[in-house]
Tab-separated table of C-alpha atoms and ligand atoms in Angstrom:
chain	number	residue	atom	x	y	z
A	1	MET	CA	-2.470	-18.595	8.141
A	2	LEU	CA	-5.525	-19.500	10.165
A	3	ASP	CA	-8.818	-18.398	8.685
A	4	LYS	CA	-10.570	-15.560	10.646
A	5	LEU	CA	-13.834	-17.429	10.915
A	6	PHE	CA	-12.076	-20.510	12.168
A	7	VAL	CA	-10.321	-18.525	14.914
A	8	ARG	CA	-13.621	-16.881	15.948
A	9	TRP	CA	-15.253	-20.359	16.011
A	10	ILE	CA	-12.603	-21.741	18.352
A	11	ILE	CA	-12.833	-18.765	20.670
A	12	ARG	CA	-16.594	-19.038	20.866
A	13	LYS	CA	-16.335	-22.783	21.616
A	14	LEU	CA	-13.849	-22.164	24.428
A	15	GLN	CA	-16.182	-19.516	25.813
A	16	LYS	CA	-19.099	-21.926	25.841
A	17	GLU	CA	-16.957	-24.371	27.704
A	18	ASN	CA	-16.329	-21.600	30.243
A	19	CYS	CA	-12.638	-21.483	29.633
A	20	PHE	CA	-12.844	-17.606	29.764
A	21	GLN	CA	-15.359	-14.860	29.551
A	22	VAL	CA	-14.808	-11.966	27.080
A	23	SER	CA	-17.429	-10.027	25.152
A	24	ASP	CA	-18.013	-10.868	21.453
A	25	ALA	CA	-17.254	-7.268	20.558
A	26	ARG	CA	-13.855	-7.488	22.239
A	27	ILE	CA	-13.042	-10.771	20.480
A	28	ASP	CA	-13.986	-9.300	17.138
A	29	GLU	CA	-11.811	-6.182	17.793
A	30	ARG	CA	-8.807	-8.321	18.782
A	31	ILE	CA	-9.128	-10.560	15.702
A	32	LYS	CA	-9.447	-7.563	13.443
A	33	ARG	CA	-6.365	-5.916	14.983
A	34	PHE	CA	-4.343	-9.152	14.712
A	35	TYR	CA	-5.184	-9.691	11.022
A	36	LYS	CA	-4.564	-6.062	10.178
A	37	SER	CA	-1.047	-6.069	11.662
A	38	ASP	CA	-0.350	-9.487	10.348
A	39	SER	CA	-0.993	-8.495	6.742
A	40	LEU	CA	1.712	-5.794	7.113
A	41	SER	CA	4.285	-7.930	8.855
A	42	THR	CA	4.082	-11.343	7.276
A	43	TRP	CA	6.343	-12.032	4.395
A	44	ARG	CA	5.201	-14.264	1.538
A	45	VAL	CA	7.044	-16.664	-0.801
A	46	TRP	CA	5.959	-17.552	-4.309
A	47	GLY	CA	8.078	-20.575	-5.119
A	48	ASP	CA	10.421	-22.672	-3.026
A	49	GLU	CA	10.728	-21.211	0.503
A	50	ARG	CA	14.115	-22.872	0.973
A	51	ARG	CA	15.587	-20.462	-1.559
A	52	VAL	CA	15.092	-17.519	0.801
A	53	LYS	CA	17.998	-16.905	3.189
A	54	LEU	CA	17.526	-14.154	5.792
A	55	GLY	CA	20.493	-12.939	7.938
A	56	GLU	CA	20.443	-11.995	11.568
A	57	HIS	CA	18.388	-9.010	12.709
A	58	THR	CA	16.634	-8.535	9.380
A	59	GLN	CA	13.174	-6.875	9.116
A	60	VAL	CA	11.279	-7.596	5.920
A	61	ASN	CA	7.665	-6.763	6.825
A	62	ASN	CA	5.160	-7.976	4.191
A	63	ALA	CA	7.762	-8.455	1.462
A	64	LEU	CA	7.003	-10.798	-1.443
A	65	PHE	CA	9.879	-13.220	-2.290
A	66	ASN	CA	9.425	-14.730	-5.737
A	67	THR	CA	11.926	-17.597	-5.924
A	68	VAL	CA	10.639	-19.321	-9.053
A	69	SER	CA	13.845	-18.673	-11.021
A	70	GLY	CA	16.491	-18.174	-8.378
A	71	SER	CA	17.483	-17.694	-4.739
A	72	ILE	CA	17.271	-14.609	-2.549
A	73	THR	CA	19.845	-13.764	0.114
A	74	VAL	CA	19.329	-10.890	2.580
A	75	GLY	CA	22.274	-9.811	4.766
A	76	ASP	CA	22.383	-9.080	8.534
A	77	TYR	CA	20.675	-5.854	9.744
A	78	THR	CA	19.024	-5.310	6.354
A	79	PHE	CA	15.526	-3.888	6.589
A	80	PHE	CA	12.578	-3.130	4.259
A	81	GLY	CA	9.707	-0.747	4.220
A	82	HIS	CA	6.268	-2.116	3.305
A	83	ASN	CA	5.317	-3.810	0.043
A	84	VAL	CA	8.807	-4.598	-1.117
A	85	SER	CA	8.933	-7.175	-3.960
A	86	LEU	CA	11.940	-9.288	-4.791
A	87	LEU	CA	11.334	-11.022	-8.131
A	88	THR	CA	13.456	-13.756	-9.528
A	89	GLY	CA	10.774	-15.346	-11.682
A	90	THR	CA	10.498	-14.372	-15.349
A	91	HIS	CA	8.813	-15.516	-18.562
A	92	ASN	CA	10.110	-15.964	-22.110
A	93	TYR	CA	8.146	-13.136	-23.785
A	94	HIS	CA	9.400	-14.225	-27.205
A	95	LEU	CA	6.786	-16.983	-27.007
A	96	LYS	CA	3.016	-16.633	-27.087
A	97	ASN	CA	-0.020	-17.865	-25.183
A	98	MET	CA	0.432	-21.071	-23.115
A	99	ARG	CA	4.160	-21.388	-23.869
A	100	ARG	CA	4.725	-17.724	-22.693
A	101	GLN	CA	2.818	-18.552	-19.469
A	102	SER	CA	4.656	-21.759	-18.743
A	103	CYS	CA	8.150	-21.217	-20.058
A	104	VAL	CA	9.877	-20.116	-16.876
A	105	PRO	CA	13.553	-20.731	-15.990
A	106	ASN	CA	13.998	-22.801	-12.816
A	107	SER	CA	17.327	-21.169	-11.718
A	108	GLY	CA	19.999	-18.699	-12.705
A	109	LEU	CA	18.342	-15.421	-11.644
A	110	ASP	CA	19.465	-14.739	-8.102
A	111	ILE	CA	19.138	-11.711	-5.856
A	112	TYR	CA	21.828	-10.933	-3.322
A	113	ILE	CA	21.299	-8.119	-0.797
A	114	GLY	CA	24.275	-7.253	1.418
A	115	LYS	CA	24.372	-6.246	5.077
A	116	GLY	CA	22.736	-3.127	6.639
A	117	VAL	CA	20.781	-2.324	3.433
A	118	TRP	CA	17.561	-0.216	3.575
A	119	LEU	CA	15.004	-0.963	0.875
A	120	ALA	CA	12.292	1.685	1.373
A	121	SER	CA	8.537	1.126	0.852
A	122	ASN	CA	7.282	-0.230	-2.473
A	123	VAL	CA	10.761	-0.983	-3.916
A	124	THR	CA	10.840	-3.683	-6.481
A	125	VAL	CA	14.017	-5.671	-7.141
A	126	VAL	CA	14.262	-7.612	-10.392
A	127	ALA	CA	16.856	-10.403	-10.687
A	128	PRO	CA	19.625	-10.887	-11.411
A	129	CYS	CA	20.764	-8.253	-8.968
A	130	SER	CA	23.300	-7.580	-6.309
A	131	ILE	CA	22.935	-4.828	-3.729
A	132	GLY	CA	26.092	-3.832	-1.825
A	133	ASP	CA	26.383	-3.408	1.943
A	134	ASN	CA	24.763	-0.298	3.515
A	135	ALA	CA	23.116	0.807	0.288
A	136	VAL	CA	19.750	2.666	0.402
A	137	VAL	CA	17.050	2.382	-2.251
A	138	ALA	CA	14.506	5.184	-2.075
A	139	ALA	CA	10.685	4.573	-1.988
A	140	ASN	CA	8.993	3.300	-5.166
A	141	SER	CA	12.241	2.537	-6.956
A	142	VAL	CA	12.756	-0.334	-9.378
A	143	ILE	CA	16.170	-1.979	-9.221
A	144	SER	CA	17.400	-4.178	-12.023
A	145	GLY	CA	21.102	-4.637	-12.043
A	146	ASP	CA	23.684	-3.974	-9.432
A	147	VAL	CA	23.750	-1.350	-6.663
A	148	ARG	CA	26.997	-0.116	-5.205
A	149	ALA	CA	27.751	-0.464	-1.481
A	150	ASN	CA	27.367	2.684	0.672
A	151	ALA	CA	25.354	4.602	-1.958
A	152	LEU	CA	21.749	5.953	-2.415
A	153	TYR	CA	19.788	4.907	-5.475
A	154	ALA	CA	16.355	6.192	-6.519
A	155	GLY	CA	13.854	6.129	-9.430
A	156	THR	CA	12.525	3.824	-12.036
A	157	PRO	CA	14.834	2.413	-13.173
A	158	ALA	CA	16.850	3.299	-10.042
A	159	LYS	CA	19.908	5.437	-10.707
A	160	TYR	CA	22.881	6.227	-8.520
A	161	ILE	CA	22.161	9.427	-6.607
A	162	LYS	CA	25.010	9.849	-4.165
A	163	ASP	CA	27.489	8.202	-1.764
A	164	ILE	CA	26.375	8.010	1.820
A	165	TYR	CA	28.536	9.527	4.632
A	166	PHE	CA	28.386	7.738	7.941
A	167	GLU	CA	28.109	9.317	11.373
A	168	GLU	CA	30.194	7.757	14.171
B	1	COA	C1	15.848	8.421	0.022
B	1	COA	C2	15.150	9.261	1.052
B	1	COA	C3	15.416	8.772	2.479
B	1	COA	C4	15.615	10.743	0.919
B	1	COA	O1	17.021	10.814	1.192
B	1	COA	P1	17.740	12.256	1.069
B	1	COA	O2	19.221	12.076	1.272
B	1	COA	O3	17.086	13.243	1.920
B	1	COA	O4	17.563	12.581	-0.516
B	1	COA	P2	17.021	13.886	-1.121
B	1	COA	O5	15.585	14.086	-0.762
B	1	COA	O6	18.003	14.979	-0.931
B	1	COA	O7	17.010	13.459	-2.687
B	1	COA	C5	18.196	13.298	-3.412
B	1	COA	C6	17.795	13.093	-4.903
B	1	COA	O8	17.110	11.847	-4.950
B	1	COA	C7	15.807	12.014	-5.488
B	1	COA	N1	14.889	11.096	-4.802
B	1	COA	C8	14.749	10.920	-3.478
B	1	COA	N2	13.839	10.011	-3.184
B	1	COA	C9	13.374	9.610	-4.388
B	1	COA	C10	12.397	8.599	-4.785
B	1	COA	N3	11.745	7.918	-3.879
B	1	COA	N4	12.170	8.433	-6.121
B	1	COA	C11	12.877	9.177	-7.048
B	1	COA	N5	13.824	10.069	-6.735
B	1	COA	C12	14.027	10.268	-5.408
B	1	COA	C13	15.501	13.483	-5.204
B	1	COA	O9	14.498	13.927	-6.131
B	1	COA	C14	16.820	14.104	-5.374
B	1	COA	O10	17.062	14.315	-6.719
B	1	COA	P3	17.815	15.622	-7.309
B	1	COA	O11	19.151	15.590	-6.643
B	1	COA	O12	17.836	15.472	-8.777
B	1	COA	O13	17.010	16.795	-6.805
B	1	COA	C15	13.616	9.345	0.793
B	1	COA	O14	13.369	9.952	-0.491
B	1	COA	C16	12.954	8.036	0.815
B	1	COA	O15	12.776	7.325	-0.164
B	1	COA	N6	12.513	7.625	1.990
B	1	COA	C17	11.871	6.345	2.247
B	1	COA	C18	10.577	6.488	2.969
B	1	COA	C19	9.955	5.166	3.361
B	1	COA	O16	9.816	4.216	2.498
B	1	COA	N7	9.646	5.038	4.583
B	1	COA	C20	9.103	3.784	5.127
B	1	COA	C21	9.927	3.364	6.297
B	1	COA	S1	11.093	2.067	5.910
């Protein structure tokens, strides 16, 4: 992402060269607005970005995809609230100090999210995990394990709450 100061510097330079005339206050306001919305709508990857597969018409906002120990698949029409974390990475906590820090599996812990799923705000998904089509996970829940299709889950750890009925 471009640094805020760098963006401001370019704009001021263009202004000096008479490319356009806008007040400094207006530029500052626009930059502030852009960076504010960007921080809520830009997803981030910790690990290999090629391990993230997003389907068609997905909305993931500012989700964190940790792909250190596996891949993450998100199905068509699935959407997230804000601050959703999908964590494949883990550490061997039977070790200590430097070895605990650095002993991380490279693969084997995948997250699969089906089609039309809603992960509400602040949900954390811990791999390995599979979430069935059209499932809903309530705000602030922590999922570790599988979630049935067409069902609502909530809590920490998230538990099955009910089946979802669908309106035509
Ligand atoms: C899941 C949700 C939509 C409510 O659905 P609902 O069908 O109206 O569910 P209810 O409120 O009837 O709750 C059903 C049960 O789940 C529990 N529950 C609901 N949301 C919960 C949550 N976030 N954490 C823990 N338990 C929850 C309720 O306490 C209730 O338990 P009970 O049957 O023991 O009383 C709502 O709780 C939610 O999480 N909304 C997400 C909001 C959000 O993140 N918005 C951002 C936009 S994406």
